[in-house]
Amino acid sequence: MQTRFILQWLTILSFFVVALVLELAPWPLGFQAFKPAWLVLVLLYWVLAIPNKVSIGWAFLLGLVWDLILGSTLGIHALVLSVTIYFVAKNYLVLRNLSLWFQSLLVIAFVFIVRLAIFLIEFSLHTAFFNWQEIFGALASGILWPWVFLLMRKMRRKVKLH
């Protein structure tokens, strides 16, 4: 029982670590705009799959870690992720029962809203410029959502995480 519990939490933590590494992974200059929001995708999956274990607190902690890794103003990502994940966690029953393709459309909107909110906060704190190519990153996140969802669901079922 204890071993299974540890394995389940290690699975969740390992997905978040991989997502943070993928966030930092460099992309070629021509494709930088198409970089998906890996941390947001992984966090969305876990909030939809097990909202009683991964929710707003995890979003806040991951946002702080993301701020530390990126060297941005401490708390910006934590605030934005916490607020946006709140709405996902509140409506997880409705969102979980939608088709994967409709979820993909919502992921596109969600990732764009997260990136726009981060820009607005940075713009209010200091001079920042919005890169309209962020839309491509949101599109890439939406396109990848079905495969991310299916891979993570398979791993969650393998470790019997409910």
Coordinates of C-alpha atoms in Angstrom, one line a residue:
M1 CA 0.0 0.0 0.0
Q2 CA 2.8 2.4 1.0
T3 CA 4.8 1.5 -2.1
R4 CA 1.8 2.2 -4.4
F5 CA 1.2 5.6 -2.8
I6 CA 4.8 6.6 -3.3
L7 CA 4.7 5.4 -6.9
Q8 CA 1.6 7.4 -7.6
W9 CA 3.1 10.6 -6.3
L10 CA 6.4 10.0 -8.1
T11 CA 4.4 9.6 -11.3
I12 CA 2.7 13.0 -10.8
L13 CA 6.0 14.7 -9.8
S14 CA 7.9 13.2 -12.7
F15 CA 5.4 14.5 -15.2
F16 CA 5.7 18.0 -13.8
V17 CA 9.5 17.8 -13.8
V18 CA 9.4 16.6 -17.5
A19 CA 7.0 19.5 -18.3
L20 CA 9.4 22.0 -16.7
V21 CA 12.3 20.6 -18.6
L22 CA 10.4 20.8 -21.8
E23 CA 9.5 24.4 -21.0
L24 CA 13.2 25.2 -20.8
A25 CA 14.2 23.2 -23.8
P26 CA 15.5 25.4 -26.6
W27 CA 13.8 25.4 -30.0
P28 CA 15.2 26.7 -33.3
L29 CA 14.6 30.4 -33.8
G30 CA 12.2 29.9 -36.6
F31 CA 10.0 27.6 -34.5
Q32 CA 10.2 29.3 -31.1
A33 CA 6.7 30.7 -31.6
F34 CA 5.3 27.1 -31.9
K35 CA 6.5 26.0 -28.5
P36 CA 3.6 24.4 -26.6
A37 CA 2.9 25.3 -23.0
W38 CA 3.9 22.0 -21.6
L39 CA 3.5 22.8 -17.9
V40 CA 0.0 24.1 -18.6
L41 CA -0.9 21.0 -20.5
V42 CA 0.3 18.7 -17.8
L43 CA -1.4 20.7 -15.0
L44 CA -4.6 20.8 -17.0
Y45 CA -4.6 17.0 -17.3
W46 CA -4.0 16.3 -13.7
V47 CA -6.7 18.8 -12.6
L48 CA -9.2 17.2 -14.9
A49 CA -8.2 13.7 -13.9
I50 CA -7.8 13.9 -10.2
P51 CA -9.0 17.3 -9.0
N52 CA -9.1 16.2 -5.4
K53 CA -5.3 15.6 -5.4
V54 CA -4.0 18.2 -7.9
S55 CA -5.6 21.6 -7.9
I56 CA -5.0 25.2 -7.1
G57 CA -2.2 24.6 -4.5
W58 CA -0.2 22.7 -7.1
A59 CA -0.8 25.4 -9.6
F60 CA 0.5 28.0 -7.2
L61 CA 3.6 26.0 -6.3
L62 CA 4.4 25.1 -9.9
G63 CA 3.9 28.8 -10.9
L64 CA 6.4 29.8 -8.2
V65 CA 8.9 27.2 -9.5
W66 CA 8.3 28.4 -13.1
D67 CA 9.0 32.0 -12.0
L68 CA 12.2 30.9 -10.3
I69 CA 13.3 28.9 -13.3
L70 CA 12.5 31.6 -15.8
G71 CA 13.9 34.4 -13.6
S72 CA 10.7 36.4 -14.0
T73 CA 9.0 38.5 -11.3
L74 CA 8.2 36.2 -8.5
G75 CA 4.5 35.4 -8.3
I76 CA 3.3 36.3 -11.8
H77 CA 3.0 32.7 -13.1
A78 CA 1.8 31.5 -9.7
L79 CA -1.0 34.1 -9.7
V80 CA -2.1 33.4 -13.3
L81 CA -2.0 29.6 -13.0
S82 CA -3.8 29.7 -9.7
V83 CA -6.6 31.9 -10.9
T84 CA -7.1 30.0 -14.2
I85 CA -6.8 26.6 -12.7
Y86 CA -9.5 27.6 -10.2
F87 CA -12.0 27.9 -13.1
V88 CA -10.9 24.5 -14.5
A89 CA -11.1 22.8 -11.1
K90 CA -14.5 24.3 -10.5
N91 CA -15.9 23.0 -13.8
Y92 CA -13.9 19.8 -14.1
L93 CA -17.0 17.5 -14.4
V94 CA -18.3 19.4 -17.4
L95 CA -14.8 19.8 -19.0
R96 CA -13.9 16.1 -18.5
N97 CA -17.0 14.9 -20.3
L98 CA -16.3 16.9 -23.5
S99 CA -14.8 15.2 -26.6
L100 CA -11.0 15.4 -26.9
W101 CA -11.3 17.7 -29.9
F102 CA -13.6 20.2 -28.1
Q103 CA -11.2 20.0 -25.2
S104 CA -8.4 20.9 -27.6
L105 CA -10.3 24.0 -28.7
L106 CA -10.7 25.0 -25.0
V107 CA -7.0 24.3 -24.4
I108 CA -6.1 26.7 -27.2
A109 CA -8.2 29.4 -25.6
F110 CA -6.9 28.5 -22.1
V111 CA -3.2 28.7 -23.1
F112 CA -3.8 32.0 -24.9
I113 CA -5.6 33.4 -21.9
V114 CA -2.7 32.3 -19.6
R115 CA -0.1 33.9 -21.8
L116 CA -2.2 37.1 -22.3
A117 CA -2.7 37.4 -18.5
I118 CA 1.0 37.0 -17.9
F119 CA 1.7 39.7 -20.5
L120 CA -0.9 42.1 -18.9
I121 CA 0.7 41.7 -15.5
E122 CA 4.2 42.2 -16.8
F123 CA 3.0 45.2 -18.8
S124 CA 1.5 46.8 -15.7
L125 CA 4.7 46.2 -13.7
H126 CA 7.2 47.2 -16.4
T127 CA 7.5 47.7 -20.1
A128 CA 6.6 44.5 -22.0
F129 CA 5.6 43.9 -25.5
F130 CA 3.1 41.3 -26.6
N131 CA 4.3 38.8 -29.2
W132 CA 1.3 37.9 -31.4
Q133 CA 3.1 34.7 -32.3
E134 CA 2.0 33.4 -28.9
I135 CA -1.2 32.4 -30.8
F136 CA 0.9 29.7 -32.6
G137 CA 2.1 28.3 -29.3
A138 CA -1.5 28.1 -28.1
L139 CA -2.5 26.3 -31.4
A140 CA 0.4 23.9 -30.9
S141 CA -0.7 23.2 -27.4
G142 CA -4.3 22.5 -28.6
I143 CA -3.0 20.2 -31.4
L144 CA -0.9 18.2 -28.9
W145 CA -3.6 18.0 -26.3
P146 CA -5.2 14.7 -27.4
W147 CA -1.9 12.9 -27.5
V148 CA -0.8 14.4 -24.1
F149 CA -4.1 13.4 -22.6
L150 CA -4.1 9.8 -23.9
L151 CA -0.4 9.3 -22.9
M152 CA -1.0 10.6 -19.4
R153 CA -4.2 8.7 -19.0
K154 CA -2.4 5.5 -19.9
M155 CA 0.3 6.1 -17.4
R156 CA -2.2 7.1 -14.7
R157 CA -4.2 3.9 -15.2
K158 CA -0.9 1.9 -15.2
V159 CA -0.1 3.1 -11.7
K160 CA -3.8 2.9 -10.7
L161 CA -4.0 6.5 -9.7
H162 CA -7.7 7.5 -9.1

